[in-house]
Amino acid sequence: MSAAATLDRIAREVSVCTKCALHESRKKAVTGEGPADAEIMFIGEGPGFHENEQGRPFVGAAGRFLDQLLQQAGLTRSNVFIANVVKCRPPANRDPQPDELTACREYLDDQIEAINPSIIVTLGRISMGRYFPGAKITSVHGQMQNIEGRFIIPMYHPAAALHQPALRPSIMADFAKLPDQLNEARAALGRPVVETKKNSAVQKTETPQQLSLF
Ligand code: URA
Ligand code: SF4
């Protein structure tokens, strides 16, 4: 089955899934979005209010910040895949529970296998826990690691950086490193290395006041 067909299959299954209690309050499931051959995959936590309304990932305030961070790394939504560890909104935006993460895990596993990205960026503590159980995000964020053949970079969640302005320079600096890390991963995977917009990304990081958040 082609990657695109696999992603379609997952989206169909998720839209009617009842494997955990989160389906009870679901308005729209948020399977994830992006091209089937994306080189970078972002994994967030779970849908919030707006995502549950629209069925699309990161469409609220955190999403607008994510768009700016992507731009800073020379990326747009059209060349990355964005998914979450749970596809249905946890009530009142509480953390997904372990049994919910387990129930939903196979969908994300299948998405990762189908897309086979060069890099996976986990956003926030919960999504980081998939690859770095027990790690402290304050000490590992921004560092790319090879976990069982996949290149994973844990990063702060954009919503955390919105609520805690002290984290903003860190998340911006981590995104600015992405183009170089992507080439590092490409080289290690034997994939073509592409000239990146490194200079513009670096310049933008050095002038964070240029980023208007709202
Ligand atoms: N926060 C997330 O973790 N995921 C979304 O899709 C939106 C906000
Ligand atoms: Fe199914 Fe995942 Fe939604 Fe739970 S969160 S109902 S496992 S799609």
PDB file of C-alpha atoms and ligand atoms in Angstrom:
ATOM      1  CA  MET A   1       0.000   0.000   0.000  1.00  0.00           C
ATOM      2  CA  SER A   2       1.365   3.471  -0.826  1.00  0.00           C
ATOM      3  CA  ALA A   3       2.127   5.873   2.020  1.00  0.00           C
ATOM      4  CA  ALA A   4      -0.772   8.113   0.966  1.00  0.00           C
ATOM      5  CA  ALA A   5      -3.176   5.162   0.940  1.00  0.00           C
ATOM      6  CA  THR A   6      -1.980   4.105   4.394  1.00  0.00           C
ATOM      7  CA  LEU A   7      -2.544   7.635   5.725  1.00  0.00           C
ATOM      8  CA  ASP A   8      -6.052   7.636   4.239  1.00  0.00           C
ATOM      9  CA  ARG A   9      -6.770   4.279   5.849  1.00  0.00           C
ATOM     10  CA  ILE A  10      -5.589   5.573   9.247  1.00  0.00           C
ATOM     11  CA  ALA A  11      -7.719   8.725   8.920  1.00  0.00           C
ATOM     12  CA  ARG A  12     -10.794   6.637   8.148  1.00  0.00           C
ATOM     13  CA  GLU A  13     -10.194   4.361  11.134  1.00  0.00           C
ATOM     14  CA  VAL A  14      -9.456   7.217  13.535  1.00  0.00           C
ATOM     15  CA  SER A  15     -12.620   9.116  12.553  1.00  0.00           C
ATOM     16  CA  VAL A  16     -14.782   6.297  13.951  1.00  0.00           C
ATOM     17  CA  CYS A  17     -12.371   4.893  16.550  1.00  0.00           C
ATOM     18  CA  THR A  18     -13.746   3.928  19.971  1.00  0.00           C
ATOM     19  CA  LYS A  19     -10.597   2.322  21.414  1.00  0.00           C
ATOM     20  CA  CYS A  20     -10.393   4.740  24.348  1.00  0.00           C
ATOM     21  CA  ALA A  21     -12.685   7.012  26.339  1.00  0.00           C
ATOM     22  CA  LEU A  22     -11.555  10.120  24.471  1.00  0.00           C
ATOM     23  CA  HIS A  23     -13.929   9.244  21.638  1.00  0.00           C
ATOM     24  CA  GLU A  24     -16.889  10.053  23.894  1.00  0.00           C
ATOM     25  CA  SER A  25     -16.358  13.808  23.836  1.00  0.00           C
ATOM     26  CA  ARG A  26     -14.821  13.979  20.363  1.00  0.00           C
ATOM     27  CA  LYS A  27     -16.314  16.380  17.869  1.00  0.00           C
ATOM     28  CA  LYS A  28     -13.753  15.832  15.137  1.00  0.00           C
ATOM     29  CA  ALA A  29     -10.781  13.499  15.377  1.00  0.00           C
ATOM     30  CA  VAL A  30      -7.452  15.048  14.388  1.00  0.00           C
ATOM     31  CA  THR A  31      -5.492  12.404  12.541  1.00  0.00           C
ATOM     32  CA  GLY A  32      -2.727  14.707  11.379  1.00  0.00           C
ATOM     33  CA  GLU A  33      -1.889  16.623   8.249  1.00  0.00           C
ATOM     34  CA  GLY A  34       0.872  16.950   5.701  1.00  0.00           C
ATOM     35  CA  PRO A  35       2.391  15.268   2.669  1.00  0.00           C
ATOM     36  CA  ALA A  36       2.872  11.501   2.739  1.00  0.00           C
ATOM     37  CA  ASP A  37       6.553  11.955   1.851  1.00  0.00           C
ATOM     38  CA  ALA A  38       7.307  14.682   4.442  1.00  0.00           C
ATOM     39  CA  GLU A  39      10.939  14.699   5.581  1.00  0.00           C
ATOM     40  CA  ILE A  40      10.096  16.142   8.981  1.00  0.00           C
ATOM     41  CA  MET A  41       7.338  14.976  11.243  1.00  0.00           C
ATOM     42  CA  PHE A  42       6.170  16.939  14.276  1.00  0.00           C
ATOM     43  CA  ILE A  43       4.419  15.071  17.052  1.00  0.00           C
ATOM     44  CA  GLY A  44       2.322  17.145  19.441  1.00  0.00           C
ATOM     45  CA  GLU A  45       0.229  16.079  22.364  1.00  0.00           C
ATOM     46  CA  GLY A  46      -3.422  16.073  21.405  1.00  0.00           C
ATOM     47  CA  PRO A  47      -6.163  18.214  19.911  1.00  0.00           C
ATOM     48  CA  GLY A  48      -7.299  21.267  21.887  1.00  0.00           C
ATOM     49  CA  PHE A  49     -10.579  23.159  21.594  1.00  0.00           C
ATOM     50  CA  HIS A  50     -10.072  24.559  18.085  1.00  0.00           C
ATOM     51  CA  GLU A  51      -8.532  21.372  16.716  1.00  0.00           C
ATOM     52  CA  ASN A  52     -11.523  19.386  17.979  1.00  0.00           C
ATOM     53  CA  GLU A  53     -13.845  21.818  16.178  1.00  0.00           C
ATOM     54  CA  GLN A  54     -11.932  21.824  12.882  1.00  0.00           C
ATOM     55  CA  GLY A  55     -10.358  18.354  12.745  1.00  0.00           C
ATOM     56  CA  ARG A  56      -6.948  19.868  11.975  1.00  0.00           C
ATOM     57  CA  PRO A  57      -3.770  19.961  14.112  1.00  0.00           C
ATOM     58  CA  PHE A  58      -2.348  23.130  15.664  1.00  0.00           C
ATOM     59  CA  VAL A  59      -4.919  25.665  14.460  1.00  0.00           C
ATOM     60  CA  GLY A  60      -5.144  27.713  17.698  1.00  0.00           C
ATOM     61  CA  ALA A  61      -2.680  30.126  19.338  1.00  0.00           C
ATOM     62  CA  ALA A  62       0.015  27.449  19.698  1.00  0.00           C
ATOM     63  CA  GLY A  63      -0.443  26.670  16.015  1.00  0.00           C
ATOM     64  CA  ARG A  64       0.140  30.267  14.993  1.00  0.00           C
ATOM     65  CA  PHE A  65       3.353  30.260  16.984  1.00  0.00           C
ATOM     66  CA  LEU A  66       4.324  26.932  15.392  1.00  0.00           C
ATOM     67  CA  ASP A  67       3.790  28.497  11.950  1.00  0.00           C
ATOM     68  CA  GLN A  68       6.237  31.267  12.846  1.00  0.00           C
ATOM     69  CA  LEU A  69       8.772  28.777  14.152  1.00  0.00           C
ATOM     70  CA  LEU A  70       8.470  26.734  10.957  1.00  0.00           C
ATOM     71  CA  GLN A  71       8.999  29.835   8.878  1.00  0.00           C
ATOM     72  CA  GLN A  72      12.098  30.617  10.870  1.00  0.00           C
ATOM     73  CA  ALA A  73      13.486  27.194   9.942  1.00  0.00           C
ATOM     74  CA  GLY A  74      12.678  27.808   6.264  1.00  0.00           C
ATOM     75  CA  LEU A  75       9.733  25.390   6.418  1.00  0.00           C
ATOM     76  CA  THR A  76       6.007  25.635   5.816  1.00  0.00           C
ATOM     77  CA  ARG A  77       3.120  23.382   6.716  1.00  0.00           C
ATOM     78  CA  SER A  78       3.101  22.128   3.155  1.00  0.00           C
ATOM     79  CA  ASN A  79       6.420  20.331   3.633  1.00  0.00           C
ATOM     80  CA  VAL A  80       6.010  18.861   7.118  1.00  0.00           C
ATOM     81  CA  PHE A  81       3.640  16.322   8.637  1.00  0.00           C
ATOM     82  CA  ILE A  82       2.023  17.302  11.935  1.00  0.00           C
ATOM     83  CA  ALA A  83       0.408  14.698  14.164  1.00  0.00           C
ATOM     84  CA  ASN A  84      -0.358  14.092  17.827  1.00  0.00           C
ATOM     85  CA  VAL A  85       0.071  11.205  20.264  1.00  0.00           C
ATOM     86  CA  VAL A  86      -3.693  11.111  20.790  1.00  0.00           C
ATOM     87  CA  LYS A  87      -6.105  11.889  17.984  1.00  0.00           C
ATOM     88  CA  CYS A  88      -9.106  12.937  20.098  1.00  0.00           C
ATOM     89  CA  ARG A  89      -9.288  15.880  22.483  1.00  0.00           C
ATOM     90  CA  PRO A  90      -8.716  15.161  26.178  1.00  0.00           C
ATOM     91  CA  PRO A  91     -11.535  16.881  28.113  1.00  0.00           C
ATOM     92  CA  ALA A  92     -10.537  20.368  29.332  1.00  0.00           C
ATOM     93  CA  ASN A  93      -7.123  19.847  27.701  1.00  0.00           C
ATOM     94  CA  ARG A  94      -5.952  17.546  30.489  1.00  0.00           C
ATOM     95  CA  ASP A  95      -2.891  15.370  29.832  1.00  0.00           C
ATOM     96  CA  PRO A  96      -3.653  12.191  27.909  1.00  0.00           C
ATOM     97  CA  GLN A  97      -3.691   9.207  30.300  1.00  0.00           C
ATOM     98  CA  PRO A  98      -1.335   6.240  29.870  1.00  0.00           C
ATOM     99  CA  ASP A  99      -4.163   3.932  28.745  1.00  0.00           C
ATOM    100  CA  GLU A 100      -5.228   6.498  26.126  1.00  0.00           C
ATOM    101  CA  LEU A 101      -1.661   6.836  24.833  1.00  0.00           C
ATOM    102  CA  THR A 102      -1.423   3.068  24.576  1.00  0.00           C
ATOM    103  CA  ALA A 103      -4.780   2.752  22.814  1.00  0.00           C
ATOM    104  CA  CYS A 104      -3.839   5.390  20.232  1.00  0.00           C
ATOM    105  CA  ARG A 105      -0.232   4.361  19.750  1.00  0.00           C
ATOM    106  CA  GLU A 106      -0.688   2.118  16.733  1.00  0.00           C
ATOM    107  CA  TYR A 107      -2.098   4.920  14.589  1.00  0.00           C
ATOM    108  CA  LEU A 108       0.978   7.058  15.135  1.00  0.00           C
ATOM    109  CA  ASP A 109       3.306   4.066  14.709  1.00  0.00           C
ATOM    110  CA  ASP A 110       1.672   3.378  11.338  1.00  0.00           C
ATOM    111  CA  GLN A 111       1.879   7.050  10.314  1.00  0.00           C
ATOM    112  CA  ILE A 112       5.613   7.147  11.129  1.00  0.00           C
ATOM    113  CA  GLU A 113       6.249   3.914   9.266  1.00  0.00           C
ATOM    114  CA  ALA A 114       4.320   5.092   6.187  1.00  0.00           C
ATOM    115  CA  ILE A 115       5.905   8.555   6.053  1.00  0.00           C
ATOM    116  CA  ASN A 116       9.376   7.342   7.069  1.00  0.00           C
ATOM    117  CA  PRO A 117      10.602  10.883   7.844  1.00  0.00           C
ATOM    118  CA  SER A 118      14.280  11.804   8.129  1.00  0.00           C
ATOM    119  CA  ILE A 119      13.595  13.600  11.407  1.00  0.00           C
ATOM    120  CA  ILE A 120      10.905  13.423  14.072  1.00  0.00           C
ATOM    121  CA  VAL A 121      10.432  16.443  16.334  1.00  0.00           C
ATOM    122  CA  THR A 122       8.506  15.757  19.516  1.00  0.00           C
ATOM    123  CA  LEU A 123       6.700  18.785  20.940  1.00  0.00           C
ATOM    124  CA  GLY A 124       6.339  18.775  24.699  1.00  0.00           C
ATOM    125  CA  ARG A 125       6.873  16.389  27.555  1.00  0.00           C
ATOM    126  CA  ILE A 126       4.196  13.805  26.746  1.00  0.00           C
ATOM    127  CA  SER A 127       5.252  13.297  23.162  1.00  0.00           C
ATOM    128  CA  MET A 128       8.928  13.255  24.223  1.00  0.00           C
ATOM    129  CA  GLY A 129       8.079  10.376  26.592  1.00  0.00           C
ATOM    130  CA  ARG A 130       7.486   8.122  23.612  1.00  0.00           C
ATOM    131  CA  TYR A 131      11.194   8.148  22.796  1.00  0.00           C
ATOM    132  CA  PHE A 132      12.884   9.412  25.952  1.00  0.00           C
ATOM    133  CA  PRO A 133      11.005   7.967  28.910  1.00  0.00           C
ATOM    134  CA  GLY A 134      11.969   9.778  32.104  1.00  0.00           C
ATOM    135  CA  ALA A 135      14.112  12.416  30.332  1.00  0.00           C
ATOM    136  CA  LYS A 136      14.025  16.031  31.505  1.00  0.00           C
ATOM    137  CA  ILE A 137      13.045  18.304  28.644  1.00  0.00           C
ATOM    138  CA  THR A 138      15.088  21.156  30.122  1.00  0.00           C
ATOM    139  CA  SER A 139      18.282  19.158  29.599  1.00  0.00           C
ATOM    140  CA  VAL A 140      17.585  17.306  26.325  1.00  0.00           C
ATOM    141  CA  HIS A 141      15.600  19.808  24.220  1.00  0.00           C
ATOM    142  CA  GLY A 142      17.065  20.592  20.814  1.00  0.00           C
ATOM    143  CA  GLN A 143      19.470  17.656  20.843  1.00  0.00           C
ATOM    144  CA  MET A 144      19.007  15.182  18.019  1.00  0.00           C
ATOM    145  CA  GLN A 145      19.398  11.553  18.984  1.00  0.00           C
ATOM    146  CA  ASN A 146      19.329   8.342  17.020  1.00  0.00           C
ATOM    147  CA  ILE A 147      16.727   6.083  18.604  1.00  0.00           C
ATOM    148  CA  GLU A 148      16.545   2.691  16.928  1.00  0.00           C
ATOM    149  CA  GLY A 149      17.489   4.126  13.553  1.00  0.00           C
ATOM    150  CA  ARG A 150      15.254   7.209  13.735  1.00  0.00           C
ATOM    151  CA  PHE A 151      16.521  10.723  14.315  1.00  0.00           C
ATOM    152  CA  ILE A 152      14.466  12.309  17.072  1.00  0.00           C
ATOM    153  CA  ILE A 153      14.678  15.874  18.387  1.00  0.00           C
ATOM    154  CA  PRO A 154      12.722  16.653  21.546  1.00  0.00           C
ATOM    155  CA  MET A 155      11.521  20.259  21.753  1.00  0.00           C
ATOM    156  CA  TYR A 156       9.390  22.335  24.063  1.00  0.00           C
ATOM    157  CA  HIS A 157       5.715  22.522  23.213  1.00  0.00           C
ATOM    158  CA  PRO A 158       4.865  25.824  21.479  1.00  0.00           C
ATOM    159  CA  ALA A 159       1.985  26.309  23.952  1.00  0.00           C
ATOM    160  CA  ALA A 160       4.461  26.055  26.848  1.00  0.00           C
ATOM    161  CA  ALA A 161       6.588  28.737  25.218  1.00  0.00           C
ATOM    162  CA  LEU A 162       3.510  30.944  24.850  1.00  0.00           C
ATOM    163  CA  HIS A 163       2.642  30.588  28.528  1.00  0.00           C
ATOM    164  CA  GLN A 164       6.236  30.864  29.760  1.00  0.00           C
ATOM    165  CA  PRO A 165       7.979  33.626  27.791  1.00  0.00           C
ATOM    166  CA  ALA A 166      11.321  32.573  29.316  1.00  0.00           C
ATOM    167  CA  LEU A 167      11.168  29.439  27.120  1.00  0.00           C
ATOM    168  CA  ARG A 168      10.746  31.363  23.856  1.00  0.00           C
ATOM    169  CA  PRO A 169      14.432  31.988  23.122  1.00  0.00           C
ATOM    170  CA  SER A 170      15.087  28.256  23.689  1.00  0.00           C
ATOM    171  CA  ILE A 171      12.371  27.014  21.361  1.00  0.00           C
ATOM    172  CA  MET A 172      13.366  29.577  18.735  1.00  0.00           C
ATOM    173  CA  ALA A 173      17.020  28.573  18.935  1.00  0.00           C
ATOM    174  CA  ASP A 174      16.032  24.888  18.672  1.00  0.00           C
ATOM    175  CA  PHE A 175      13.989  25.548  15.522  1.00  0.00           C
ATOM    176  CA  ALA A 176      16.851  27.533  14.028  1.00  0.00           C
ATOM    177  CA  LYS A 177      19.062  24.435  14.314  1.00  0.00           C
ATOM    178  CA  LEU A 178      16.580  22.264  12.389  1.00  0.00           C
ATOM    179  CA  PRO A 179      17.936  22.888   8.851  1.00  0.00           C
ATOM    180  CA  ASP A 180      21.432  21.720   9.842  1.00  0.00           C
ATOM    181  CA  GLN A 181      20.085  18.785  11.844  1.00  0.00           C
ATOM    182  CA  LEU A 182      17.952  17.765   8.879  1.00  0.00           C
ATOM    183  CA  ASN A 183      21.018  17.645   6.669  1.00  0.00           C
ATOM    184  CA  GLU A 184      22.890  15.672   9.300  1.00  0.00           C
ATOM    185  CA  ALA A 185      20.073  13.123   9.394  1.00  0.00           C
ATOM    186  CA  ARG A 186      19.824  13.036   5.594  1.00  0.00           C
ATOM    187  CA  ALA A 187      23.538  12.324   5.301  1.00  0.00           C
ATOM    188  CA  ALA A 188      23.374   9.558   7.905  1.00  0.00           C
ATOM    189  CA  LEU A 189      20.367   8.011   6.136  1.00  0.00           C
ATOM    190  CA  GLY A 190      21.993   8.238   2.711  1.00  0.00           C
ATOM    191  CA  ARG A 191      19.384  10.737   1.513  1.00  0.00           C
ATOM    192  CA  PRO A 192      20.242  13.797  -0.600  1.00  0.00           C
ATOM    193  CA  VAL A 193      21.548  16.735   1.399  1.00  0.00           C
ATOM    194  CA  VAL A 194      19.911  20.008   0.330  1.00  0.00           C
ATOM    195  CA  GLU A 195      21.300  23.513   0.704  1.00  0.00           C
ATOM    196  CA  THR A 196      19.219  25.162   3.432  1.00  0.00           C
ATOM    197  CA  LYS A 197      18.253  28.712   4.303  1.00  0.00           C
ATOM    198  CA  LYS A 198      20.616  28.476   7.227  1.00  0.00           C
ATOM    199  CA  ASN A 199      21.730  32.072   7.200  1.00  0.00           C
ATOM    200  CA  SER A 200      18.259  33.567   7.234  1.00  0.00           C
ATOM    201  CA  ALA A 201      17.216  31.142   9.990  1.00  0.00           C
ATOM    202  CA  VAL A 202      20.182  32.131  12.113  1.00  0.00           C
ATOM    203  CA  GLN A 203      19.611  35.825  11.547  1.00  0.00           C
ATOM    204  CA  LYS A 204      15.997  35.570  12.588  1.00  0.00           C
ATOM    205  CA  THR A 205      16.924  33.793  15.813  1.00  0.00           C
ATOM    206  CA  GLU A 206      19.285  36.541  16.705  1.00  0.00           C
ATOM    207  CA  THR A 207      16.512  39.105  16.475  1.00  0.00           C
ATOM    208  CA  PRO A 208      13.661  37.445  18.374  1.00  0.00           C
ATOM    209  CA  GLN A 209      11.889  40.759  18.864  1.00  0.00           C
ATOM    210  CA  GLN A 210      10.983  40.584  15.172  1.00  0.00           C
ATOM    211  CA  LEU A 211       8.632  37.707  15.902  1.00  0.00           C
ATOM    212  CA  SER A 212       5.193  39.046  16.622  1.00  0.00           C
ATOM    213  CA  LEU A 213       3.275  36.392  18.455  1.00  0.00           C
ATOM    214  CA  PHE A 214      -0.238  37.706  18.068  1.00  0.00           C
TER     215      PHE A 214
HETATM  216  N1  URA B   1      -1.518  21.197  20.912  1.00  0.00           N
HETATM  217  C1  URA B   1      -1.132  19.974  20.507  1.00  0.00           C
HETATM  218  O1  URA B   1      -0.355  19.297  21.158  1.00  0.00           O
HETATM  219  N2  URA B   1      -1.634  19.513  19.375  1.00  0.00           N
HETATM  220  C2  URA B   1      -2.481  20.200  18.617  1.00  0.00           C
HETATM  221  O2  URA B   1      -2.877  19.692  17.579  1.00  0.00           O
HETATM  222  C3  URA B   1      -2.862  21.485  19.047  1.00  0.00           C
HETATM  223  C4  URA B   1      -2.362  21.966  20.203  1.00  0.00           C
HETATM  224 FE1  SF4 B   2      -9.194   6.059  19.194  1.00  0.00          FE
HETATM  225 FE2  SF4 B   2      -7.004   7.496  19.633  1.00  0.00          FE
HETATM  226 FE3  SF4 B   2      -9.377   8.692  19.614  1.00  0.00          FE
HETATM  227 FE4  SF4 B   2      -8.714   7.082  21.626  1.00  0.00          FE
HETATM  228  S1  SF4 B   2      -7.728   9.032  21.097  1.00  0.00           S
HETATM  229  S2  SF4 B   2     -10.671   7.078  20.531  1.00  0.00           S
HETATM  230  S3  SF4 B   2      -7.506   5.508  20.570  1.00  0.00           S
HETATM  231  S4  SF4 B   2      -8.387   7.677  17.880  1.00  0.00           S
END
